[in-house]
PDB file of C-alpha atoms and ligand atoms in Angstrom:
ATOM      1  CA  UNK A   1      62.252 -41.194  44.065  1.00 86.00           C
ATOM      2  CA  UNK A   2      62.433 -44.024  41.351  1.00 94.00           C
ATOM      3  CA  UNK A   3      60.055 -44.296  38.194  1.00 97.00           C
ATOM      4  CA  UNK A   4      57.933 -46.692  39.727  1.00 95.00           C
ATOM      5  CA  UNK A   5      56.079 -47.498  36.107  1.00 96.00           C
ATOM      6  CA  UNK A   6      57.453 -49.583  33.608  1.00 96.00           C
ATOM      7  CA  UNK A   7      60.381 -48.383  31.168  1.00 96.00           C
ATOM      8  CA  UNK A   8      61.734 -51.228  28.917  1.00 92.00           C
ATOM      9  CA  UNK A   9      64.150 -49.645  26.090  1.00 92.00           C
ATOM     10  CA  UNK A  10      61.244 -49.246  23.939  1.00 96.00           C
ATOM     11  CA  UNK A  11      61.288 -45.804  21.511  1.00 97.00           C
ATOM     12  CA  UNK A  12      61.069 -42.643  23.444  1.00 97.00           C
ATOM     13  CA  UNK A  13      57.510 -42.316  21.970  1.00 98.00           C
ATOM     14  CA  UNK A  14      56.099 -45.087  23.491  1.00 98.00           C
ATOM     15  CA  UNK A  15      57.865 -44.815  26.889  1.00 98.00           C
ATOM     16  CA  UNK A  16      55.726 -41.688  27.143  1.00 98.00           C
ATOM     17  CA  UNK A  17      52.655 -43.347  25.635  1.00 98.00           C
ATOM     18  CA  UNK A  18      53.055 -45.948  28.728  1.00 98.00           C
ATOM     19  CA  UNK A  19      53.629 -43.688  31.499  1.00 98.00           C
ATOM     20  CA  UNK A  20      49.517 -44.385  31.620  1.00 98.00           C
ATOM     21  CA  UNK A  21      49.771 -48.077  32.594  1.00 97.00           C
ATOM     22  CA  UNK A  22      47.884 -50.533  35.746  1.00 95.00           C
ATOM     23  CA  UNK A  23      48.901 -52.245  38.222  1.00 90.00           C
ATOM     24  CA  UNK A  24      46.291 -55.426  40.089  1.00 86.00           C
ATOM     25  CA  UNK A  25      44.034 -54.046  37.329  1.00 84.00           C
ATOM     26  CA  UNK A  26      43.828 -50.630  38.830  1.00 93.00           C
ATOM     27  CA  UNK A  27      44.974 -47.028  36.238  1.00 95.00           C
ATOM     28  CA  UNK A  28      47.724 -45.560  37.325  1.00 97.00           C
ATOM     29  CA  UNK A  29      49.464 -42.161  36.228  1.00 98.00           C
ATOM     30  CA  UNK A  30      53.147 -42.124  36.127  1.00 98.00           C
ATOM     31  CA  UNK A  31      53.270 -38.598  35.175  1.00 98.00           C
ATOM     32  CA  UNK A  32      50.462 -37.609  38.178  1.00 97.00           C
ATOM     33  CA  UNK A  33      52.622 -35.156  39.657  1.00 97.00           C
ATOM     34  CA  UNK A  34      56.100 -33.167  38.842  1.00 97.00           C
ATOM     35  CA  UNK A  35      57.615 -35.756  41.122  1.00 97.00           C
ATOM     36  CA  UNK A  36      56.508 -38.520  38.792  1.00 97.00           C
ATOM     37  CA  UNK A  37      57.753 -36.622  35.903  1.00 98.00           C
ATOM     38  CA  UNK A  38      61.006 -35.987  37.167  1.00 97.00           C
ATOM     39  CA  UNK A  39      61.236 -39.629  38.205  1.00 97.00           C
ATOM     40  CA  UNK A  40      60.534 -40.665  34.703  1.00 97.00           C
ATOM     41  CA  UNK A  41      62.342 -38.205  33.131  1.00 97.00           C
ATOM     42  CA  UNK A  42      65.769 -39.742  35.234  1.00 96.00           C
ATOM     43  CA  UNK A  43      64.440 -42.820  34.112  1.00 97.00           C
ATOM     44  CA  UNK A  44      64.641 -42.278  29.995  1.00 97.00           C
ATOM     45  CA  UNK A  45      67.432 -39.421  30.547  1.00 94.00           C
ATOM     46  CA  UNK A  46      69.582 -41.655  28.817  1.00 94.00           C
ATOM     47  CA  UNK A  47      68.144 -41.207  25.767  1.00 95.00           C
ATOM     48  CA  UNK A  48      66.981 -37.867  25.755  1.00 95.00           C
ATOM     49  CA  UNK A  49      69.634 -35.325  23.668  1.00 92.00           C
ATOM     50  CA  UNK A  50      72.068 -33.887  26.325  1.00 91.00           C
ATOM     51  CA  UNK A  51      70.148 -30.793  25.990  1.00 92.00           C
ATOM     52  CA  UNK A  52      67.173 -32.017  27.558  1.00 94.00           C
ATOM     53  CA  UNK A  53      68.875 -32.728  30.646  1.00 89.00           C
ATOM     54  CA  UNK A  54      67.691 -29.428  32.258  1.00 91.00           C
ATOM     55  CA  UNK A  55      64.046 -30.830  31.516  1.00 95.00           C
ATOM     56  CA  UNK A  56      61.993 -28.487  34.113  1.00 96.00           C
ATOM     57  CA  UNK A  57      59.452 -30.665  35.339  1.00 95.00           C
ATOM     58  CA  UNK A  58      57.324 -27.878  36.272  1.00 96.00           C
ATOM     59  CA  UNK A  59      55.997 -28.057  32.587  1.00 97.00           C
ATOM     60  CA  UNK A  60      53.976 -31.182  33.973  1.00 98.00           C
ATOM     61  CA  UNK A  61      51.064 -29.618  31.662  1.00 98.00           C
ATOM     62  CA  UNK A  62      52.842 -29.486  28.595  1.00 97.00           C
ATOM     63  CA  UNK A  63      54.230 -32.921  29.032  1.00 98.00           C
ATOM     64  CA  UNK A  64      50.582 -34.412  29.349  1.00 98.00           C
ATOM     65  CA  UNK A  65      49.075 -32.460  26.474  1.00 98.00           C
ATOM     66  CA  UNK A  66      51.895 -33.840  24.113  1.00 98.00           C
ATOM     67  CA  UNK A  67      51.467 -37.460  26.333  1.00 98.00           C
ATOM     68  CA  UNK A  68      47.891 -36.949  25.194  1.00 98.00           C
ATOM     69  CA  UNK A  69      48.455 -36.361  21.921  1.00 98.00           C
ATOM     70  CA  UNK A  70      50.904 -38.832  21.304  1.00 98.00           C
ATOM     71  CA  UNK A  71      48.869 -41.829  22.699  1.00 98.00           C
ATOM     72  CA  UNK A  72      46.264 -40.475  20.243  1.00 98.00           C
ATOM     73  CA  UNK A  73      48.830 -40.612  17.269  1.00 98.00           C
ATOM     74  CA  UNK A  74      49.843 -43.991  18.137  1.00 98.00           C
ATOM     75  CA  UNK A  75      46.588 -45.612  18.644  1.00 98.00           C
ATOM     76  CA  UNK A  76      45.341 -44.394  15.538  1.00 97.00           C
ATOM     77  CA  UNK A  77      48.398 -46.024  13.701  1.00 97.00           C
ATOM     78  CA  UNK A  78      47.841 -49.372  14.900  1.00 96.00           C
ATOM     79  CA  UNK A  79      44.059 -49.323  14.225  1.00 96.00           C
ATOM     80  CA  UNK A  80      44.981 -47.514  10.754  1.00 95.00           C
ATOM     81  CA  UNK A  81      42.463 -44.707  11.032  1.00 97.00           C
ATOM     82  CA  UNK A  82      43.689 -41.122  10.706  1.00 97.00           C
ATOM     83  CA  UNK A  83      44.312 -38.953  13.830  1.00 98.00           C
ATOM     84  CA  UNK A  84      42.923 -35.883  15.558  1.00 98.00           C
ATOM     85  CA  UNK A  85      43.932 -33.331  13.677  1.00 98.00           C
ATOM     86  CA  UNK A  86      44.303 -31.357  17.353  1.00 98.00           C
ATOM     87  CA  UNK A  87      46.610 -34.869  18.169  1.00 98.00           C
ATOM     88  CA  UNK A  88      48.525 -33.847  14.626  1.00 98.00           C
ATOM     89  CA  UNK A  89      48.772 -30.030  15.846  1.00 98.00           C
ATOM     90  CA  UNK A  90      49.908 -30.734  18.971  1.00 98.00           C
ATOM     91  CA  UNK A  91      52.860 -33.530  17.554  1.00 98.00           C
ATOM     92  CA  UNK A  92      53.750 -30.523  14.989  1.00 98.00           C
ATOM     93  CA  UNK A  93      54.343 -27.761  17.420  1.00 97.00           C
ATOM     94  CA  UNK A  94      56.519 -29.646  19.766  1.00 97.00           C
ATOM     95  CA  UNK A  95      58.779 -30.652  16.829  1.00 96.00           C
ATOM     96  CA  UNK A  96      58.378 -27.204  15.464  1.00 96.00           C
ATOM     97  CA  UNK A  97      59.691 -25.846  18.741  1.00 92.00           C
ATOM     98  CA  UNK A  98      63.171 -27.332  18.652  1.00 90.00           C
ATOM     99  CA  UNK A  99      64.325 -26.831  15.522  1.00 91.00           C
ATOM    100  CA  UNK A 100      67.745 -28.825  14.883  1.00 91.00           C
ATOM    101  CA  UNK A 101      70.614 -29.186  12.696  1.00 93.00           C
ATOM    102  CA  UNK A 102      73.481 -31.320  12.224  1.00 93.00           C
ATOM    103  CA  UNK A 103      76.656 -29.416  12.800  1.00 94.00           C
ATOM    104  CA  UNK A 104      80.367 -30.636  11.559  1.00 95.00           C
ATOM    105  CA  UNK A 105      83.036 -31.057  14.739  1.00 91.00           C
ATOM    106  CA  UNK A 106      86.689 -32.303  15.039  1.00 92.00           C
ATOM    107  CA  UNK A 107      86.359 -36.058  17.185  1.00 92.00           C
ATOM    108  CA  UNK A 108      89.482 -36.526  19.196  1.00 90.00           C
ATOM    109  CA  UNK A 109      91.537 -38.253  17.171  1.00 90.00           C
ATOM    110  CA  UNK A 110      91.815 -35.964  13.877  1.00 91.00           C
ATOM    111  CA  UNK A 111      88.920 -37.099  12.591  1.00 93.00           C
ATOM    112  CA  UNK A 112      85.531 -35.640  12.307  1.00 96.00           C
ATOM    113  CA  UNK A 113      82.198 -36.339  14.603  1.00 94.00           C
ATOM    114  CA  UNK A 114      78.568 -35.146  13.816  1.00 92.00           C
ATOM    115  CA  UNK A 115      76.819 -33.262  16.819  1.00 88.00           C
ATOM    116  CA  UNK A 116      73.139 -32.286  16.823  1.00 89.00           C
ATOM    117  CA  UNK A 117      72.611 -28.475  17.514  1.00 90.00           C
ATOM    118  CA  UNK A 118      69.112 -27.172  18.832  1.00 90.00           C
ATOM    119  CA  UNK A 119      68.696 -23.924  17.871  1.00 86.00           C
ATOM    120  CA  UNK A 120      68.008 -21.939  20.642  1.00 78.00           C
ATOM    121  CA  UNK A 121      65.112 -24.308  22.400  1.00 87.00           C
ATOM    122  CA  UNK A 122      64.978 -24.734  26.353  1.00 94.00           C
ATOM    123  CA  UNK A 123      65.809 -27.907  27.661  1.00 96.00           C
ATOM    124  CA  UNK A 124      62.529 -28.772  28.308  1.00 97.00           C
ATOM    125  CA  UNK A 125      61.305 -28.137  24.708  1.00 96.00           C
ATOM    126  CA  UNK A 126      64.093 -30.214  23.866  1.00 96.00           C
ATOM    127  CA  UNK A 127      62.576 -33.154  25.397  1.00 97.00           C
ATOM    128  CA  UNK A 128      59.195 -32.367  24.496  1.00 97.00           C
ATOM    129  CA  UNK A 129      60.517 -32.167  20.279  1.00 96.00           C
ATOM    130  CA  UNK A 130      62.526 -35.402  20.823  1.00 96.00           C
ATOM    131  CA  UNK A 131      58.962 -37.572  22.237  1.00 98.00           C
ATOM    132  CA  UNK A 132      57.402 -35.617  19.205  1.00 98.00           C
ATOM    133  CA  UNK A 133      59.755 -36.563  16.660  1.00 96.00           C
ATOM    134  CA  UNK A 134      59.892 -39.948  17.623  1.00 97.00           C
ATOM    135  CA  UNK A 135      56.444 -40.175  17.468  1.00 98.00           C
ATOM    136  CA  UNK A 136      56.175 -38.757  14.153  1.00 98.00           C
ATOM    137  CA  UNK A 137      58.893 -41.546  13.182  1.00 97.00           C
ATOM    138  CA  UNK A 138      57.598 -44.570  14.285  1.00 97.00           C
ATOM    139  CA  UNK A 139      53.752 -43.619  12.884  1.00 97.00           C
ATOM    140  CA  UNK A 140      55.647 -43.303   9.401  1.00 97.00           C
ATOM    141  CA  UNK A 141      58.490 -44.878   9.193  1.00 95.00           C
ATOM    142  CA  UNK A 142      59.642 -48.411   8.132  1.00 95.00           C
ATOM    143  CA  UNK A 143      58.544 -49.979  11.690  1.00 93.00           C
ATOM    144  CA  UNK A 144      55.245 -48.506  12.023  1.00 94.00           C
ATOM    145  CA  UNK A 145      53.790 -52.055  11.359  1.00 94.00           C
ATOM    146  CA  UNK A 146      55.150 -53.472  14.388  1.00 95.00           C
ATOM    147  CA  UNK A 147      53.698 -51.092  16.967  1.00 96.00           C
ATOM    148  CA  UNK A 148      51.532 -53.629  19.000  1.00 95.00           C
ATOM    149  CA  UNK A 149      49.095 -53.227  22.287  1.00 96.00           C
ATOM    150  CA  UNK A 150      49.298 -55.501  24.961  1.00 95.00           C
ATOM    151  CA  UNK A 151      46.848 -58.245  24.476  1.00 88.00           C
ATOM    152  CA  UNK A 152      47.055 -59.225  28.505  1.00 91.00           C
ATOM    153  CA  UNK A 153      44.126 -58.929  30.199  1.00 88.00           C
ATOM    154  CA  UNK A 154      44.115 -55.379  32.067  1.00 90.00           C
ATOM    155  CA  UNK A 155      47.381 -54.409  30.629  1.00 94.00           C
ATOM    156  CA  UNK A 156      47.274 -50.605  28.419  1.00 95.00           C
ATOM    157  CA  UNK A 157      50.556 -50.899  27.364  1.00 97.00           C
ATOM    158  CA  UNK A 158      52.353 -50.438  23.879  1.00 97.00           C
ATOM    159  CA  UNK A 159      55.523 -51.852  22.701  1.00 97.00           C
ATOM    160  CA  UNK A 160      57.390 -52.339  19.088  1.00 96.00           C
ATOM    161  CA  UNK A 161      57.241 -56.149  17.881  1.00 94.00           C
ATOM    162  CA  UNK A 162      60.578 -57.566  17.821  1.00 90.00           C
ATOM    163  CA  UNK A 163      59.299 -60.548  15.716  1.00 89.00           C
ATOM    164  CA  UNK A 164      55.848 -60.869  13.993  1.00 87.00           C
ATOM    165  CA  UNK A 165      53.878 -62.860  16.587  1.00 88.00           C
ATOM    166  CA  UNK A 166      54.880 -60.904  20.004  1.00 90.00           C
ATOM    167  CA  UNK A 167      51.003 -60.263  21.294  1.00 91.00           C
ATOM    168  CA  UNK A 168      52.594 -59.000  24.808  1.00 93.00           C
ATOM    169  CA  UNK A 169      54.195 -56.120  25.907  1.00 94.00           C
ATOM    170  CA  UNK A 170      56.308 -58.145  28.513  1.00 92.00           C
ATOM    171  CA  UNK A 171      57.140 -61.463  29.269  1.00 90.00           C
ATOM    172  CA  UNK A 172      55.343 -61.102  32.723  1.00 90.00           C
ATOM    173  CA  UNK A 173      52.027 -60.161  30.487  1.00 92.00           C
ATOM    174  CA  UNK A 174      52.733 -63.429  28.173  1.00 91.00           C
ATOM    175  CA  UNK A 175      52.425 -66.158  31.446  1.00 91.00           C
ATOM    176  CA  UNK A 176      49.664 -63.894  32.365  1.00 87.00           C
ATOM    177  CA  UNK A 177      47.628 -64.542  29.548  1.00 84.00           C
ATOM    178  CA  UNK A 178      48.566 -67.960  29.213  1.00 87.00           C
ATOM    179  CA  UNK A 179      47.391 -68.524  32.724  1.00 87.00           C
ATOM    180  CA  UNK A 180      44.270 -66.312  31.741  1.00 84.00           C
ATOM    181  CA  UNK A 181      43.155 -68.864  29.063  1.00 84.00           C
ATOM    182  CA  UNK A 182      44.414 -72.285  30.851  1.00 86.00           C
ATOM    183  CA  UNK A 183      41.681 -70.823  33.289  1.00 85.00           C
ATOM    184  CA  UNK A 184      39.202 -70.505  30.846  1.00 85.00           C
ATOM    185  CA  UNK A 185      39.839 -73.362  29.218  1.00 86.00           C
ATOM    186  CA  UNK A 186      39.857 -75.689  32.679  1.00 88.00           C
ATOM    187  CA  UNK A 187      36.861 -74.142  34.219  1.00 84.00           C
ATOM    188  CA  UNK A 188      34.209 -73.842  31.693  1.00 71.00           C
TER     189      UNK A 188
HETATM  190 ZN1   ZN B 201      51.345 -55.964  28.879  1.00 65.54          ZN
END
Protein backbone atom coordinates (compact mmCIF):
# COMPACT_ATOMS: atom_id res chain seq x y z
CA UNK A 1 0.00 0.00 0.00
CA UNK A 2 1.16 3.71 -0.53
CA UNK A 3 0.91 6.58 2.19
CA UNK A 4 -2.08 7.92 0.81
CA UNK A 5 -1.74 11.32 3.16
CA UNK A 6 0.41 14.03 2.42
CA UNK A 7 4.35 13.90 3.08
CA UNK A 8 6.21 17.00 1.70
CA UNK A 9 10.01 16.98 3.09
CA UNK A 10 8.88 18.88 5.98
CA UNK A 11 10.83 17.93 9.60
CA UNK A 12 10.12 14.49 10.79
CA UNK A 13 8.07 16.19 13.60
CA UNK A 14 5.61 17.61 11.61
CA UNK A 15 5.24 14.76 9.07
CA UNK A 16 3.87 12.94 12.11
CA UNK A 17 1.91 15.95 13.35
CA UNK A 18 0.10 15.74 9.72
CA UNK A 19 -0.57 12.20 9.46
CA UNK A 20 -4.12 13.77 10.99
CA UNK A 21 -5.07 15.73 7.84
CA UNK A 22 -8.76 16.02 5.42
CA UNK A 23 -9.57 15.40 2.42
CA UNK A 24 -13.27 17.22 0.57
CA UNK A 25 -13.37 18.62 4.13
CA UNK A 26 -13.79 15.26 5.72
CA UNK A 27 -10.82 14.00 8.98
CA UNK A 28 -8.92 11.49 8.00
CA UNK A 29 -6.32 9.25 10.01
CA UNK A 30 -3.25 8.26 8.24
CA UNK A 31 -2.03 6.30 11.08
CA UNK A 32 -5.81 4.46 11.53
CA UNK A 33 -4.45 1.15 11.29
CA UNK A 34 -0.82 -0.73 11.33
CA UNK A 35 -1.27 -0.74 7.59
CA UNK A 36 -1.36 3.04 7.54
CA UNK A 37 1.57 3.16 9.76
CA UNK A 38 3.64 0.99 7.87
CA UNK A 39 2.65 2.89 4.74
CA UNK A 40 3.83 6.05 6.29
CA UNK A 41 6.58 4.78 7.90
CA UNK A 42 7.97 3.59 4.00
CA UNK A 43 6.99 6.89 3.20
CA UNK A 44 9.50 9.06 5.69
CA UNK A 45 11.96 5.88 5.92
CA UNK A 46 14.30 7.98 4.27
CA UNK A 47 14.87 10.00 6.95
CA UNK A 48 14.49 7.93 9.79
CA UNK A 49 18.23 6.69 11.30
CA UNK A 50 19.01 3.29 9.61
CA UNK A 51 18.14 1.81 12.84
CA UNK A 52 14.64 2.52 12.66
CA UNK A 53 14.21 0.60 9.65
CA UNK A 54 12.91 -2.47 11.60
CA UNK A 55 10.10 0.03 12.89
CA UNK A 56 7.39 -2.74 14.09
CA UNK A 57 4.27 -1.24 13.23
CA UNK A 58 2.48 -3.24 15.67
CA UNK A 59 3.39 -0.40 18.22
CA UNK A 60 0.45 1.53 16.37
CA UNK A 61 -0.40 2.69 20.14
CA UNK A 62 2.76 4.05 21.00
CA UNK A 63 3.08 5.85 17.75
CA UNK A 64 -0.33 7.74 18.40
CA UNK A 65 0.34 8.59 22.03
CA UNK A 66 3.72 10.29 20.97
CA UNK A 67 1.54 11.61 17.54
CA UNK A 68 -0.68 12.96 20.30
CA UNK A 69 1.68 14.46 22.18
CA UNK A 70 3.61 15.95 19.62
CA UNK A 71 0.68 17.79 17.87
CA UNK A 72 0.12 19.10 21.42
CA UNK A 73 3.83 20.38 21.65
CA UNK A 74 3.62 21.97 18.39
CA UNK A 75 0.40 23.72 18.66
CA UNK A 76 1.29 25.17 21.79
CA UNK A 77 4.53 26.66 20.15
CA UNK A 78 2.85 28.46 17.52
CA UNK A 79 0.14 29.91 19.82
CA UNK A 80 3.10 30.56 22.46
CA UNK A 81 1.36 29.07 25.46
CA UNK A 82 3.14 26.35 27.44
CA UNK A 83 2.30 22.63 26.90
CA UNK A 84 0.73 19.71 28.73
CA UNK A 85 3.02 18.79 30.96
CA UNK A 86 1.63 14.93 30.12
CA UNK A 87 2.48 16.29 26.15
CA UNK A 88 6.17 17.28 27.80
CA UNK A 89 6.34 13.69 29.58
CA UNK A 90 5.44 11.89 26.85
CA UNK A 91 8.16 13.97 24.25
CA UNK A 92 10.81 13.19 27.22
CA UNK A 93 10.42 9.50 27.46
CA UNK A 94 10.60 8.75 23.83
CA UNK A 95 13.89 10.71 23.61
CA UNK A 96 14.89 9.21 26.87
CA UNK A 97 14.39 5.78 25.35
CA UNK A 98 17.04 5.94 22.65
CA UNK A 99 19.79 7.25 24.11
CA UNK A 100 22.60 8.13 21.39
CA UNK A 101 26.09 8.98 20.89
CA UNK A 102 28.34 10.01 18.27
CA UNK A 103 30.94 7.39 17.65
CA UNK A 104 34.46 8.02 15.64
CA UNK A 105 34.83 5.56 12.29
CA UNK A 106 37.44 5.24 9.45
CA UNK A 107 35.36 6.67 5.93
CA UNK A 108 36.73 4.85 2.95
CA UNK A 109 39.24 6.81 1.86
CA UNK A 110 41.66 7.18 5.04
CA UNK A 111 39.81 9.63 6.43
CA UNK A 112 37.43 9.70 9.27
CA UNK A 113 33.33 9.68 9.22
CA UNK A 114 30.99 10.33 12.28
CA UNK A 115 28.22 7.56 12.80
CA UNK A 116 25.37 7.88 15.30
CA UNK A 117 25.20 4.85 17.76
CA UNK A 118 21.83 4.05 19.68
CA UNK A 119 22.56 2.44 22.60
CA UNK A 120 20.81 -0.56 22.78
CA UNK A 121 17.08 0.84 21.69
CA UNK A 122 14.73 -1.33 19.33
CA UNK A 123 14.15 -0.12 16.06
CA UNK A 124 10.97 1.01 16.77
CA UNK A 125 12.05 3.19 19.77
CA UNK A 126 14.45 4.44 17.42
CA UNK A 127 11.87 6.00 15.37
CA UNK A 128 9.73 6.95 18.09
CA UNK A 129 13.16 9.12 19.85
CA UNK A 130 13.97 10.54 16.36
CA UNK A 131 9.91 12.20 15.92
CA UNK A 132 10.62 13.16 19.67
CA UNK A 133 13.79 14.80 19.22
CA UNK A 134 12.80 16.58 16.35
CA UNK A 135 10.03 17.81 18.01
CA UNK A 136 11.87 18.97 20.90
CA UNK A 137 14.16 20.84 18.18
CA UNK A 138 11.98 22.67 16.20
CA UNK A 139 9.77 23.95 19.53
CA UNK A 140 13.28 25.41 20.68
CA UNK A 141 15.46 25.88 18.30
CA UNK A 142 16.39 28.78 15.92
CA UNK A 143 13.28 27.95 13.48
CA UNK A 144 10.64 27.60 15.95
CA UNK A 145 9.22 30.98 14.65
CA UNK A 146 8.43 29.69 11.37
CA UNK A 147 6.22 26.75 12.30
CA UNK A 148 2.91 27.88 10.58
CA UNK A 149 -0.83 26.18 10.29
CA UNK A 150 -2.51 26.06 7.21
CA UNK A 151 -4.71 29.03 6.85
CA UNK A 152 -6.92 27.11 3.90
CA UNK A 153 -10.20 26.64 4.66
CA UNK A 154 -10.64 22.90 6.04
CA UNK A 155 -7.01 22.21 5.84
CA UNK A 156 -5.25 20.91 9.65
CA UNK A 157 -2.03 20.87 8.38
CA UNK A 158 1.43 22.25 9.68
CA UNK A 159 4.44 23.14 7.77
CA UNK A 160 7.87 25.26 8.46
CA UNK A 161 7.77 28.81 6.62
CA UNK A 162 10.30 28.94 4.02
CA UNK A 163 9.91 32.78 3.80
CA UNK A 164 7.97 35.07 6.25
CA UNK A 165 4.60 35.40 4.49
CA UNK A 166 3.87 31.54 3.45
CA UNK A 167 0.10 31.34 5.13
CA UNK A 168 -0.32 27.75 3.28
CA UNK A 169 0.87 24.54 3.82
CA UNK A 170 0.83 23.75 -0.02
CA UNK A 171 0.54 25.42 -3.08
CA UNK A 172 -2.77 23.46 -3.81
CA UNK A 173 -4.10 25.14 -0.30
CA UNK A 174 -2.80 28.76 -1.60
CA UNK A 175 -5.30 28.73 -5.06
CA UNK A 176 -7.69 27.29 -2.64
CA UNK A 177 -7.92 30.11 -0.53
CA UNK A 178 -7.54 32.52 -3.13
CA UNK A 179 -10.52 31.02 -4.82
CA UNK A 180 -12.17 30.93 -1.23
CA UNK A 181 -12.04 34.78 -0.94
CA UNK A 182 -12.56 35.75 -4.84
CA UNK A 183 -15.89 33.91 -3.81
CA UNK A 184 -16.53 35.93 -1.03
CA UNK A 185 -15.59 38.84 -2.39
CA UNK A 186 -17.87 38.31 -5.84
CA UNK A 187 -20.91 37.06 -4.13
CA UNK A 188 -21.64 39.19 -1.23
ZN1 LIG B 1 -3.07 23.33 3.75
Amino acid sequence: MTYPGPVREQPLAIELHNTLYAADGEPLDGLADERGLRAWLGAVRGRLPAEARGADPRRLADVRRLRDAVREVLHAATEQRPPRPSAVRAVNDASRRCPSSPQLGAARGGGMRAAIDHHGADATDIALGAFAVDAIDLVTGARRGDLGRCGAPGCVLMFLRDHPRRAWCSSACGNRARQARHYRRTHP
